[in-house]
Amino acid sequence: MTDAEIAEFKRTLARYVPAGSEHPIFEFMDRNRVRLHITRQRKSKLGDYRWPQPCHPGHEISVNGNLNPYFFLMVLLHEMAHLNNFQRHGSDVQPHGREWQEEYGALLTEYLGYFPQELAAMIGEYASRLPLSHSLERRIELRLKQYDAGASATPVLILDELQPGDRFCLAQAPERRFKAVAKRRTRWMCIGLDDGRQYLVQGTAEVISD
């Protein structure tokens, strides 16, 4: 790439990622000869990675362009970890197995300084755990969404963040109110406050504290 092309690539990337992170991201893309595609919103996925094949001889990464800068960076690092994993292990390991988790955790740690302090603390905790915590990942995703333009000021949590006795409603059905009773592995025993019935609700369910 010419100097002008590099400058234009960084200017474009800077519109999607936190300030300053476009420089190390460019170095990664250039070093690994990656084609980066910024796409329109896709309902089925936020990003993907494609390793070299005869139909596309280089590495390719795509990320949805409608994400806020911190969410965009998180998804991009997820896909960069897939590339690193492929470089080291080929296609002989699980896509999100321990090897990929180690690569992802290392990249998240490297880029922690580009996230706001609250997010960085959660991401740092997430990156230090193996296997990666699905519950903590969901909490981070919800915090990331709160940086969207026009996001609601009412914080959305996941049920695992509450304590026994806390009252809540489901984010997708706010008319339904419950009381958390006890954790049962990945789900919570809850009481419906409107009908008195018992329910098992996934701990990663999006809720609003009452």
Backbone as a chain_set.jsonl record, in Angstrom:
{"seq": "MTDAEIAEFKRTLARYVPAGSEHPIFEFMDRNRVRLHITRQRKSKLGDYRWPQPCHPGHEISVNGNLNPYFFLMVLLHEMAHLNNFQRHGSDVQPHGREWQEEYGALLTEYLGYFPQELAAMIGEYASRLPLSHSLERRIELRLKQYDAGASATPVLILDELQPGDRFCLAQAPERRFKAVAKRRTRWMCIGLDDGRQYLVQGTAEVISD", "coords": {"N": [[0.838, -1.198, 0.0], [0.429, 2.274, -0.709], [1.62, 5.326, 0.893], [-0.484, 7.142, 0.916], [-2.693, 5.474, 0.589], [-2.534, 3.985, 2.918], [-2.979, 5.982, 4.827], [-5.601, 6.696, 4.156], [-6.952, 4.287, 4.673], [-6.617, 4.122, 7.461], [-8.005, 6.427, 8.244], [-10.608, 5.745, 7.493], [-11.007, 3.454, 9.091], [-10.838, 4.648, 11.59], [-13.304, 5.797, 11.944], [-14.864, 3.834, 12.953], [-13.751, 2.528, 15.154], [-12.466, 2.772, 18.584], [-10.713, 5.796, 19.461], [-7.389, 6.015, 18.387], [-6.926, 3.259, 18.328], [-6.906, 2.458, 15.728], [-4.358, 2.403, 14.693], [-2.668, 0.174, 15.789], [-4.406, -1.819, 14.882], [-4.337, -1.526, 12.105], [-1.643, -2.274, 11.69], [-1.761, -4.976, 12.39], [-3.527, -5.94, 10.391], [-2.065, -5.342, 8.071], [0.303, -6.788, 8.479], [-0.629, -9.402, 8.404], [-1.819, -9.542, 5.963], [-4.611, -8.987, 5.553], [-7.916, -8.739, 4.329], [-10.247, -6.425, 5.125], [-13.644, -6.16, 5.655], [-16.229, -3.927, 6.049], [-19.435, -4.196, 6.857], [-23.003, -3.947, 6.11], [-25.659, -4.087, 8.581], [-26.121, -7.332, 9.86], [-28.393, -9.793, 10.688], [-27.848, -12.365, 11.45], [-25.214, -12.557, 12.308], [-22.417, -10.837, 13.852], [-19.888, -10.528, 12.968], [-17.271, -12.096, 10.975], [-14.71, -14.538, 10.148], [-12.665, -15.625, 7.507], [-10.556, -18.092, 6.412], [-7.677, -18.426, 4.18], [-8.532, -19.601, 0.959], [-8.945, -21.319, -2.231], [-10.813, -19.721, -3.665], [-10.632, -17.268, -2.427], [-7.705, -16.12, -1.807], [-6.457, -14.838, 0.391], [-6.531, -13.85, 3.936], [-9.691, -12.995, 5.336], [-11.739, -10.7, 7.013], [-14.815, -9.702, 8.357], [-16.947, -7.171, 9.707], [-19.879, -5.939, 11.237], [-21.004, -2.758, 10.324], [-22.691, -1.139, 11.79], [-22.259, -1.112, 14.48], [-21.397, 0.324, 17.707], [-18.273, 2.064, 18.505], [-16.827, 0.65, 20.58], [-18.082, -1.816, 20.726], [-17.696, -2.639, 18.105], [-14.89, -2.9, 18.092], [-14.59, -5.004, 19.945], [-15.831, -7.141, 18.596], [-14.224, -7.23, 16.325], [-11.736, -7.976, 17.454], [-12.428, -10.512, 18.307], [-12.633, -11.82, 15.83], [-10.052, -11.444, 14.85], [-8.714, -13.061, 16.634], [-9.562, -15.546, 15.745], [-8.163, -15.633, 13.331], [-5.464, -15.622, 14.259], [-5.543, -18.035, 15.63], [-5.966, -19.837, 13.551], [-3.588, -19.453, 12.138], [-1.764, -20.597, 13.877], [-2.713, -23.179, 14.459], [-4.103, -24.22, 12.318], [-6.99, -25.74, 10.812], [-7.629, -27.68, 12.611], [-8.555, -27.56, 15.188], [-11.145, -26.801, 17.629], [-13.498, -24.236, 16.736], [-14.124, -22.336, 18.765], [-12.651, -23.269, 20.841], [-10.258, -24.092, 23.481], [-7.795, -23.166, 22.513], [-8.48, -21.037, 20.784], [-9.737, -19.412, 22.684], [-7.582, -18.679, 24.3], [-6.121, -17.117, 22.483], [-7.958, -15.041, 22.021], [-8.315, -13.982, 24.592], [-5.72, -12.969, 24.993], [-5.573, -10.942, 23.032], [-7.684, -9.257, 23.842], [-6.658, -8.39, 26.296], [-4.413, -7.003, 25.383], [-5.623, -4.833, 24.114], [-7.041, -3.499, 26.068], [-6.774, -0.862, 27.006], [-8.16, 0.766, 25.273], [-10.788, 0.741, 25.861], [-13.549, 2.07, 27.821], [-13.191, 2.704, 31.378], [-14.947, 1.188, 33.11], [-15.843, -0.837, 31.399], [-13.373, -1.923, 30.668], [-12.495, -3.081, 33.049], [-14.33, -5.197, 33.372], [-13.873, -6.616, 30.995], [-11.201, -7.269, 31.313], [-11.361, -9.023, 33.496], [-12.89, -11.032, 32.306], [-11.144, -11.861, 30.216], [-9.115, -13.048, 31.652], [-9.985, -15.481, 32.481], [-10.21, -18.955, 31.96], [-12.072, -21.778, 31.19], [-13.615, -19.269, 29.064], [-16.092, -17.128, 30.443], [-19.449, -17.504, 29.832], [-21.617, -16.189, 30.959], [-20.457, -13.794, 31.945], [-19.609, -12.759, 29.538], [-22.086, -12.132, 28.324], [-22.921, -10.107, 30.042], [-21.0, -8.161, 29.435], [-21.621, -7.68, 26.741], [-24.129, -6.448, 27.018], [-23.368, -4.123, 28.393], [-21.811, -2.974, 26.431], [-23.749, -2.333, 24.515], [-24.954, -0.193, 25.72], [-23.522, 1.975, 24.974], [-24.454, 2.689, 22.558], [-25.773, 5.109, 20.272], [-28.476, 6.978, 21.448], [-29.238, 5.047, 23.278], [-31.175, 3.509, 25.884], [-31.55, 5.045, 29.098], [-32.154, 3.47, 31.207], [-30.696, 0.88, 32.902], [-29.959, -2.281, 31.495], [-29.731, -5.53, 32.686], [-28.288, -8.809, 33.256], [-29.883, -11.748, 34.47], [-28.211, -13.196, 36.176], [-26.779, -11.247, 37.509], [-28.307, -10.38, 39.599], [-29.566, -10.762, 43.0], [-30.783, -13.316, 45.29], [-34.16, -12.775, 46.077], [-34.352, -10.317, 44.848], [-36.333, -8.237, 42.736], [-37.645, -8.177, 39.412], [-38.204, -7.396, 35.914], [-38.679, -8.884, 32.685], [-36.593, -7.866, 30.018], [-37.516, -8.087, 27.425], [-40.179, -8.464, 27.803], [-41.585, -6.445, 29.522], [-43.917, -6.232, 30.992], [-44.17, -8.447, 32.537], [-43.514, -9.478, 35.777], [-41.175, -10.58, 38.228], [-39.785, -12.43, 41.036], [-36.551, -13.186, 42.024], [-35.484, -16.286, 43.268], [-33.714, -18.588, 43.786], [-30.514, -19.776, 42.604], [-30.092, -22.192, 40.076], [-27.851, -23.973, 38.85], [-27.425, -23.107, 35.618], [-29.721, -21.685, 35.471], [-32.384, -19.761, 37.036], [-34.559, -20.216, 39.781], [-37.638, -18.721, 39.913], [-40.325, -16.604, 41.054], [-43.418, -15.781, 39.742], [-44.747, -12.622, 40.039], [-47.268, -11.824, 39.404], [-48.869, -14.067, 39.105], [-48.067, -15.933, 40.971], [-46.818, -18.312, 40.303], [-44.152, -20.757, 39.831], [-41.111, -20.336, 38.04], [-38.475, -21.274, 35.787], [-35.759, -19.482, 34.828], [-33.389, -18.51, 32.435], [-30.069, -17.711, 33.422], [-28.716, -15.879, 31.87], [-30.639, -14.268, 30.812], [-31.99, -11.168, 29.694], [-32.746, -8.547, 31.835], [-34.621, -6.105, 33.746], [-34.06, -4.409, 36.645], [-36.379, -4.203, 39.297]], "CA": [[0.0, 0.0, 0.0], [1.127, 3.548, -0.686], [1.374, 6.115, 2.093], [-1.816, 7.733, 0.8], [-3.666, 4.405, 0.813], [-2.478, 3.662, 4.348], [-3.643, 7.075, 5.55], [-7.039, 6.605, 3.897], [-7.441, 3.115, 5.399], [-6.685, 4.47, 8.879], [-9.092, 7.393, 8.419], [-11.86, 4.989, 7.421], [-11.099, 2.607, 10.276], [-11.023, 5.501, 12.762], [-14.723, 6.118, 12.084], [-15.564, 2.676, 13.517], [-13.094, 1.973, 16.344], [-12.066, 3.807, 19.542], [-9.616, 6.655, 19.035], [-6.034, 5.514, 18.554], [-6.788, 1.816, 18.09], [-6.76, 2.173, 14.294], [-2.944, 2.199, 14.346], [-2.279, -1.239, 15.948], [-5.255, -2.672, 14.044], [-3.761, -1.499, 10.754], [-0.413, -3.069, 11.686], [-2.176, -6.386, 12.369], [-4.083, -6.236, 9.07], [-0.988, -5.278, 7.087], [1.238, -7.89, 8.735], [-1.247, -10.681, 8.048], [-2.42, -9.423, 4.628], [-6.039, -9.217, 5.781], [-8.916, -7.883, 3.697], [-11.27, -6.1, 6.109], [-14.904, -5.707, 5.072], [-17.184, -3.333, 6.979], [-20.686, -4.539, 6.183], [-24.257, -3.506, 6.689], [-26.122, -4.92, 9.692], [-26.557, -8.694, 9.564], [-29.098, -10.319, 11.85], [-27.343, -13.69, 11.82], [-23.878, -12.504, 12.903], [-21.819, -9.517, 14.006], [-18.642, -10.535, 12.212], [-16.772, -13.431, 10.68], [-13.35, -14.692, 9.625], [-12.513, -16.665, 6.485], [-9.158, -18.357, 6.146], [-7.397, -18.478, 2.736], [-9.025, -20.709, 0.147], [-8.72, -20.998, -3.653], [-11.703, -18.658, -4.148], [-10.146, -16.006, -1.84], [-6.405, -16.602, -1.321], [-5.98, -14.191, 1.608], [-7.414, -13.814, 5.099], [-10.766, -12.01, 5.24], [-12.522, -10.441, 8.223], [-15.905, -8.738, 8.188], [-17.603, -6.714, 10.939], [-21.035, -5.09, 10.961], [-20.644, -1.358, 10.474], [-23.661, -0.394, 12.602], [-21.907, -1.24, 15.901], [-20.663, 1.444, 18.286], [-16.834, 1.781, 18.411], [-16.328, -0.349, 21.532], [-18.629, -3.109, 20.311], [-16.992, -2.968, 16.864], [-13.555, -3.381, 18.443], [-14.722, -6.315, 20.593], [-16.111, -8.126, 17.547], [-13.03, -7.326, 15.484], [-10.743, -8.768, 18.176], [-12.93, -11.896, 18.246], [-12.279, -12.379, 14.528], [-8.59, -11.478, 14.788], [-8.309, -14.252, 17.387], [-9.752, -16.691, 14.841], [-7.039, -15.64, 12.389], [-4.278, -16.087, 14.982], [-5.736, -19.444, 15.938], [-5.742, -20.586, 12.311], [-2.164, -19.382, 11.817], [-0.994, -21.468, 14.762], [-3.225, -24.547, 14.582], [-4.876, -24.654, 11.156], [-8.42, -25.984, 11.049], [-7.727, -28.939, 13.349], [-9.035, -27.335, 16.55], [-12.507, -26.28, 17.693], [-13.523, -22.793, 16.443], [-14.112, -21.548, 19.999], [-12.034, -24.106, 21.863], [-9.295, -23.478, 24.41], [-6.752, -22.456, 21.77], [-9.038, -19.749, 20.374], [-9.978, -18.617, 23.888], [-6.298, -18.106, 24.711], [-5.802, -16.039, 21.541], [-8.911, -13.949, 22.253], [-7.964, -13.367, 25.863], [-4.486, -12.205, 24.828], [-5.884, -9.728, 22.274], [-8.478, -8.372, 24.699], [-5.737, -7.794, 27.267], [-3.57, -6.054, 24.65], [-6.407, -3.659, 23.703], [-7.869, -3.022, 27.183], [-6.668, 0.572, 27.185], [-9.028, 1.486, 24.342], [-12.156, 0.653, 26.363], [-13.802, 2.846, 29.038], [-12.692, 2.041, 32.589], [-15.873, 0.165, 33.594], [-15.786, -1.957, 30.46], [-12.04, -2.525, 30.721], [-12.43, -3.939, 34.234], [-15.087, -6.411, 33.091], [-13.202, -7.354, 29.925], [-9.991, -7.825, 31.894], [-11.761, -10.199, 34.272], [-13.318, -12.042, 31.324], [-9.988, -12.366, 29.48], [-8.217, -13.792, 32.539], [-10.595, -16.756, 32.842], [-10.349, -20.037, 30.991], [-12.741, -21.336, 29.967], [-14.262, -17.966, 29.116], [-17.399, -17.167, 31.106], [-20.554, -17.072, 28.973], [-22.421, -15.234, 31.716], [-19.759, -12.514, 31.943], [-19.644, -12.278, 28.15], [-23.389, -11.515, 28.112], [-22.911, -8.838, 30.78], [-20.195, -7.222, 28.667], [-22.386, -7.299, 25.552], [-25.157, -5.488, 27.413], [-22.71, -2.852, 28.676], [-21.4, -2.414, 25.142], [-24.919, -1.762, 23.855], [-25.316, 1.067, 26.377], [-22.787, 3.051, 24.31], [-25.127, 3.012, 21.304], [-26.446, 6.403, 20.239], [-29.893, 6.866, 21.776], [-29.517, 3.918, 24.169], [-31.995, 3.835, 27.038], [-30.822, 5.326, 30.339], [-32.471, 2.406, 32.157], [-29.731, -0.185, 32.671], [-30.396, -3.658, 31.3], [-28.812, -6.457, 33.328], [-28.668, -10.204, 33.082], [-30.429, -12.257, 35.723], [-27.117, -13.636, 37.038], [-26.26, -10.117, 38.273], [-29.194, -10.097, 40.723], [-29.433, -11.566, 44.203], [-32.066, -13.893, 45.72], [-35.069, -11.796, 46.655], [-34.486, -9.157, 43.967], [-37.471, -8.249, 41.817], [-37.234, -7.746, 38.08], [-39.059, -7.745, 34.781], [-37.91, -9.279, 31.511], [-36.395, -6.734, 29.113], [-38.324, -8.289, 26.226], [-41.594, -8.52, 28.193], [-41.55, -5.682, 30.775], [-45.164, -6.344, 31.75], [-44.087, -9.624, 33.399], [-42.67, -9.187, 36.923], [-40.768, -11.789, 38.932], [-38.834, -12.342, 42.134], [-35.525, -14.227, 41.976], [-35.509, -17.086, 44.496], [-32.47, -19.335, 43.998], [-29.8, -20.166, 41.392], [-30.065, -23.624, 39.772], [-26.839, -24.106, 37.807], [-27.451, -22.019, 34.639], [-31.033, -21.034, 35.505], [-32.87, -19.301, 38.328], [-35.943, -20.434, 40.191], [-38.259, -17.41, 40.127], [-41.764, -16.581, 41.313], [-44.147, -14.745, 39.027], [-45.443, -11.777, 41.012], [-48.646, -11.632, 38.976], [-49.66, -15.296, 39.195], [-47.576, -16.769, 42.052], [-46.268, -19.58, 39.808], [-42.702, -20.877, 39.771], [-40.546, -20.373, 36.694], [-37.031, -21.38, 35.636], [-35.356, -18.466, 33.86], [-31.956, -18.566, 32.153], [-29.294, -16.693, 34.109], [-28.256, -14.866, 30.908], [-31.79, -13.5, 30.328], [-31.893, -9.718, 29.899], [-33.78, -8.144, 32.797], [-34.567, -4.757, 34.314], [-34.313, -4.509, 38.079], [-37.606, -3.505, 39.701]], "C": [[0.874, 1.25, 0.0], [0.829, 4.281, 0.621], [-0.024, 6.711, 2.076], [-2.895, 6.69, 1.075], [-3.707, 4.008, 2.292], [-3.224, 4.721, 5.152], [-5.15, 7.012, 5.362], [-7.651, 5.42, 4.643], [-7.606, 3.455, 6.878], [-7.806, 5.466, 9.153], [-10.441, 6.696, 8.403], [-12.053, 4.163, 8.683], [-11.395, 3.432, 11.521], [-12.476, 5.899, 12.968], [-15.476, 5.012, 12.817], [-14.986, 2.173, 14.828], [-12.743, 3.1, 17.313], [-10.812, 4.545, 19.086], [-8.262, 6.034, 19.355], [-5.859, 4.053, 18.214], [-6.633, 1.481, 16.614], [-5.307, 1.876, 13.919], [-2.488, 0.758, 14.581], [-3.143, -2.176, 15.114], [-4.721, -2.7, 12.621], [-2.512, -2.37, 10.687], [-0.731, -4.565, 11.634], [-2.664, -6.769, 10.972], [-2.987, -6.285, 8.009], [-0.044, -6.463, 7.241], [0.682, -9.225, 8.266], [-1.944, -10.664, 6.69], [-3.925, -9.718, 4.684], [-6.864, -8.246, 4.943], [-10.038, -7.675, 4.719], [-12.492, -5.548, 5.398], [-15.784, -5.153, 6.19], [-18.543, -3.394, 6.304], [-21.885, -3.817, 6.808], [-24.665, -4.469, 7.798], [-26.571, -6.284, 9.181], [-27.201, -9.268, 10.814], [-28.478, -11.62, 12.347], [-25.983, -13.652, 12.496], [-23.39, -11.066, 12.967], [-20.52, -9.396, 13.218], [-18.275, -11.946, 11.832], [-15.348, -13.367, 10.142], [-13.344, -15.826, 8.629], [-11.033, -16.853, 6.214], [-8.94, -18.505, 4.64], [-7.896, -19.765, 2.092], [-8.82, -20.343, -1.319], [-9.58, -19.848, -4.168], [-11.351, -17.294, -3.552], [-8.83, -16.331, -1.135], [-5.899, -15.957, -0.044], [-6.938, -14.344, 2.768], [-8.463, -12.725, 4.903], [-11.514, -11.921, 6.566], [-13.613, -9.448, 7.867], [-16.506, -8.419, 9.546], [-18.759, -5.811, 10.54], [-20.71, -3.626, 11.27], [-21.59, -0.542, 11.324], [-23.335, -0.431, 14.094], [-21.21, 0.017, 16.406], [-19.174, 1.079, 18.361], [-16.319, 0.695, 19.354], [-16.837, -1.742, 21.176], [-17.93, -3.569, 19.031], [-15.62, -3.556, 17.178], [-13.63, -4.766, 19.072], [-14.956, -7.408, 19.551], [-14.884, -8.32, 16.662], [-11.953, -8.172, 16.16], [-11.131, -10.246, 18.202], [-12.478, -12.545, 16.94], [-10.761, -12.425, 14.336], [-8.048, -12.692, 15.541], [-8.498, -15.511, 16.553], [-8.588, -16.777, 13.852], [-5.772, -16.153, 13.069], [-4.356, -17.577, 15.269], [-5.475, -20.305, 14.701], [-4.262, -20.595, 11.942], [-1.365, -20.394, 12.627], [-1.426, -22.932, 14.696], [-3.956, -25.054, 13.34], [-6.334, -24.837, 11.519], [-8.658, -27.243, 11.866], [-8.224, -28.777, 14.785], [-10.45, -26.762, 16.491], [-12.506, -24.759, 17.479], [-13.452, -21.919, 17.688], [-13.561, -22.373, 21.171], [-10.986, -23.355, 22.675], [-8.237, -22.669, 23.664], [-7.247, -21.072, 21.328], [-9.257, -18.85, 21.591], [-8.687, -17.964, 24.377], [-5.909, -16.943, 23.798], [-6.691, -14.811, 21.794], [-8.581, -13.216, 23.54], [-6.717, -12.501, 25.753], [-4.747, -10.898, 24.081], [-6.707, -8.745, 23.105], [-7.588, -7.658, 25.716], [-4.872, -6.723, 26.605], [-4.306, -4.739, 24.36], [-7.255, -3.072, 24.831], [-7.892, -1.499, 27.296], [-7.551, 1.39, 26.266], [-10.503, 1.434, 24.763], [-12.322, 1.569, 27.57], [-13.476, 2.025, 30.28], [-13.614, 0.927, 33.068], [-15.831, -1.068, 32.7], [-14.448, -2.68, 30.552], [-11.909, -3.462, 31.915], [-13.148, -5.261, 33.985], [-14.394, -7.268, 32.041], [-11.919, -7.99, 30.441], [-10.279, -9.074, 32.716], [-12.14, -11.352, 33.345], [-12.106, -12.687, 30.645], [-9.084, -13.236, 30.329], [-8.746, -15.174, 32.893], [-10.558, -17.727, 31.665], [-10.981, -21.22, 31.71], [-13.418, -19.983, 30.156], [-15.681, -18.108, 29.658], [-18.492, -16.642, 30.179], [-21.403, -16.022, 29.671], [-21.768, -13.856, 31.717], [-19.723, -11.924, 30.545], [-20.969, -11.571, 27.855], [-23.476, -10.178, 28.837], [-22.139, -7.78, 30.006], [-20.95, -6.753, 27.427], [-23.463, -6.268, 25.887], [-24.546, -4.129, 27.731], [-22.267, -2.178, 27.374], [-22.568, -1.729, 24.445], [-25.319, -0.423, 24.463], [-24.537, 2.252, 25.817], [-23.359, 3.359, 22.933], [-25.736, 4.413, 21.388], [-27.928, 6.197, 20.526], [-30.237, 5.694, 22.668], [-30.309, 4.382, 25.378], [-31.129, 4.079, 28.265], [-31.096, 4.273, 31.405], [-31.533, 1.236, 31.921], [-30.39, -1.556, 32.518], [-29.318, -4.569, 31.865], [-29.072, -7.856, 32.786], [-29.059, -10.729, 34.457], [-29.322, -12.674, 36.685], [-26.519, -12.502, 37.872], [-27.103, -9.807, 39.508], [-28.915, -11.034, 41.894], [-30.786, -12.196, 44.542], [-32.91, -12.848, 46.446], [-35.255, -10.562, 45.798], [-35.687, -9.335, 43.037], [-37.036, -7.668, 40.476], [-38.356, -8.001, 37.083], [-38.154, -8.121, 33.62], [-37.804, -8.099, 30.553], [-37.275, -6.853, 27.878], [-39.816, -8.371, 26.54], [-41.746, -7.787, 29.524], [-42.831, -5.743, 31.59], [-45.141, -7.533, 32.705], [-43.062, -9.379, 34.5], [-42.413, -10.462, 37.724], [-39.933, -11.43, 40.163], [-37.853, -13.495, 42.001], [-35.498, -14.963, 43.313], [-34.167, -17.767, 44.735], [-31.874, -19.735, 42.652], [-29.81, -21.681, 41.279], [-29.14, -23.836, 38.581], [-26.909, -22.922, 36.834], [-28.773, -21.259, 34.65], [-31.388, -20.642, 36.933], [-34.299, -19.747, 38.545], [-36.521, -19.071, 40.546], [-39.749, -17.589, 40.4], [-42.383, -15.444, 40.501], [-44.969, -13.916, 40.004], [-46.898, -11.558, 40.638], [-49.503, -12.881, 39.155], [-49.191, -16.245, 40.293], [-46.97, -18.088, 41.608], [-44.746, -19.547, 39.807], [-42.241, -20.979, 38.322], [-39.044, -20.598, 36.788], [-36.624, -20.442, 34.503], [-33.84, -18.544, 33.684], [-31.222, -17.414, 32.834], [-28.778, -15.601, 33.179], [-29.417, -14.058, 30.336], [-31.614, -12.021, 30.63], [-33.058, -9.264, 30.759], [-33.559, -6.685, 33.184], [-34.942, -4.872, 35.78], [-35.506, -3.648, 38.455], [-37.342, -2.68, 40.962]], "O": [[1.93, 1.279, 0.632], [-0.085, 3.915, 1.359], [-0.681, 6.777, 3.115], [-3.898, 6.99, 1.721], [-4.772, 3.733, 2.844], [-4.004, 4.397, 6.048], [-5.901, 7.25, 6.308], [-8.75, 5.533, 5.186], [-8.623, 3.115, 7.483], [-8.485, 5.369, 10.175], [-11.319, 7.016, 9.205], [-13.131, 4.168, 9.277], [-12.116, 2.979, 12.41], [-12.846, 6.303, 14.071], [-16.606, 5.223, 13.258], [-15.67, 1.453, 15.556], [-12.721, 4.264, 16.915], [-9.958, 3.976, 18.407], [-8.029, 5.58, 20.476], [-4.761, 3.634, 17.846], [-6.273, 0.356, 16.269], [-5.051, 1.177, 12.938], [-1.958, 0.149, 13.652], [-2.666, -3.225, 14.68], [-4.656, -3.759, 11.996], [-2.338, -3.126, 9.731], [-0.065, -5.327, 10.933], [-2.263, -7.8, 10.433], [-2.984, -7.168, 7.151], [0.362, -7.072, 6.251], [1.426, -10.08, 7.787], [-2.583, -11.643, 6.303], [-4.436, -10.576, 3.963], [-6.54, -7.061, 4.862], [-10.697, -8.631, 5.129], [-12.395, -4.589, 4.632], [-16.051, -5.847, 7.171], [-18.776, -2.723, 5.299], [-21.792, -3.182, 7.858], [-24.081, -5.544, 7.938], [-27.305, -6.382, 8.197], [-26.606, -9.228, 11.891], [-28.572, -11.942, 13.531], [-25.616, -14.602, 13.189], [-23.873, -10.194, 12.245], [-20.107, -8.297, 12.847], [-18.892, -12.899, 12.308], [-14.852, -12.314, 9.743], [-13.946, -16.873, 8.868], [-10.334, -15.912, 5.838], [-9.902, -18.688, 3.895], [-7.704, -20.863, 2.616], [-8.551, -19.183, -1.63], [-9.132, -19.078, -5.017], [-11.732, -16.266, -4.112], [-8.839, -16.771, 0.014], [-4.973, -16.491, 0.567], [-8.026, -14.898, 2.615], [-8.164, -11.657, 4.369], [-11.874, -12.937, 7.16], [-13.368, -8.47, 7.161], [-16.57, -9.277, 10.427], [-18.636, -5.01, 9.613], [-20.205, -3.305, 12.346], [-21.332, 0.638, 11.565], [-24.06, 0.16, 14.894], [-20.52, 0.699, 15.649], [-18.838, -0.103, 18.288], [-15.461, -0.098, 18.966], [-16.112, -2.728, 21.309], [-17.609, -4.749, 18.886], [-15.228, -4.576, 16.61], [-12.804, -5.623, 18.757], [-14.347, -8.476, 19.619], [-14.549, -9.446, 16.294], [-11.322, -9.0, 15.504], [-10.27, -11.122, 18.128], [-12.0, -13.679, 16.938], [-10.247, -13.358, 13.718], [-7.045, -13.281, 15.139], [-7.694, -16.44, 16.637], [-8.086, -17.865, 13.571], [-5.082, -17.017, 12.528], [-3.36, -18.294, 15.164], [-4.848, -21.361, 14.786], [-3.736, -21.612, 11.49], [-0.404, -20.979, 12.127], [-0.599, -23.829, 14.859], [-4.387, -26.207, 13.313], [-6.853, -24.176, 12.418], [-9.748, -27.816, 11.83], [-8.304, -29.76, 15.522], [-10.899, -26.298, 15.443], [-11.619, -24.066, 17.979], [-12.798, -20.877, 17.677], [-13.956, -22.193, 22.323], [-10.85, -22.137, 22.564], [-7.828, -21.605, 24.128], [-6.543, -20.072, 21.471], [-8.988, -17.651, 21.528], [-8.703, -16.816, 24.821], [-5.429, -15.912, 24.268], [-6.21, -13.678, 21.777], [-8.567, -11.986, 23.581], [-6.652, -11.424, 26.345], [-4.204, -9.857, 24.452], [-6.455, -7.541, 23.076], [-7.751, -6.463, 25.963], [-4.627, -5.667, 27.188], [-3.699, -3.668, 24.359], [-8.109, -2.225, 24.571], [-8.92, -0.917, 27.643], [-7.682, 2.598, 26.459], [-11.362, 2.014, 24.099], [-11.35, 1.829, 28.279], [-13.484, 0.795, 30.237], [-13.144, -0.161, 33.4], [-15.789, -2.199, 33.184], [-14.398, -3.909, 30.518], [-11.284, -4.517, 31.811], [-12.639, -6.323, 34.343], [-14.329, -8.49, 32.169], [-11.581, -9.111, 30.062], [-9.544, -10.059, 32.648], [-11.757, -12.5, 33.573], [-12.043, -13.909, 30.512], [-8.359, -14.077, 29.798], [-8.046, -15.96, 33.531], [-10.839, -17.357, 30.525], [-10.473, -21.635, 32.752], [-13.753, -19.6, 31.277], [-16.378, -19.081, 29.368], [-18.469, -15.476, 29.785], [-21.858, -15.069, 29.039], [-22.45, -12.852, 31.513], [-19.8, -10.705, 30.387], [-20.977, -10.525, 27.207], [-24.042, -9.221, 28.309], [-22.571, -6.63, 29.927], [-20.926, -5.568, 27.096], [-23.682, -5.325, 25.126], [-25.121, -3.096, 27.389], [-22.344, -0.956, 27.242], [-22.399, -0.664, 23.851], [-25.954, 0.395, 23.798], [-24.84, 3.401, 26.136], [-22.815, 4.195, 22.211], [-26.162, 4.845, 22.459], [-28.566, 5.337, 19.918], [-31.414, 5.363, 22.812], [-30.141, 5.508, 25.846], [-30.109, 3.417, 28.46], [-30.366, 4.182, 32.392], [-31.561, 0.644, 30.842], [-31.258, -1.938, 33.303], [-28.135, -4.405, 31.565], [-29.964, -8.06, 31.963], [-28.614, -10.211, 35.481], [-29.478, -12.521, 37.896], [-25.818, -12.768, 38.848], [-26.665, -9.052, 40.377], [-28.129, -11.975, 41.783], [-31.826, -11.678, 44.133], [-32.42, -12.133, 47.319], [-36.22, -9.823, 45.992], [-36.005, -10.447, 42.615], [-36.177, -6.788, 40.411], [-39.318, -8.716, 37.365], [-36.992, -7.719, 33.58], [-38.791, -7.409, 30.299], [-37.732, -5.845, 27.339], [-40.636, -8.35, 25.622], [-42.007, -8.418, 30.549], [-42.839, -5.349, 32.756], [-45.992, -7.629, 33.589], [-41.894, -9.109, 34.222], [-43.295, -11.306, 37.881], [-39.449, -10.308, 40.313], [-38.262, -14.65, 41.879], [-35.491, -14.333, 44.37], [-33.543, -17.55, 45.774], [-32.594, -19.998, 41.689], [-29.568, -22.382, 42.261], [-29.592, -23.873, 37.436], [-26.487, -21.823, 37.196], [-28.93, -20.287, 33.911], [-30.789, -21.115, 37.899], [-35.139, -19.676, 37.648], [-35.966, -18.35, 41.376], [-40.349, -18.596, 40.023], [-41.934, -14.3, 40.565], [-45.805, -14.462, 40.725], [-47.69, -11.142, 41.483], [-50.717, -12.783, 39.335], [-49.839, -17.263, 40.536], [-46.634, -18.916, 42.455], [-44.128, -18.483, 39.787], [-42.887, -21.617, 37.491], [-38.408, -20.167, 37.75], [-37.081, -20.583, 33.368], [-33.098, -18.634, 34.663], [-31.695, -16.278, 32.825], [-28.436, -14.511, 33.639], [-29.198, -13.232, 29.45], [-31.139, -11.659, 31.706], [-34.216, -9.556, 30.457], [-32.487, -6.115, 32.985], [-36.015, -5.372, 36.117], [-35.637, -2.513, 37.998], [-38.248, -2.016, 41.466]]}, "num_chains": 1, "name": "protein.A"}
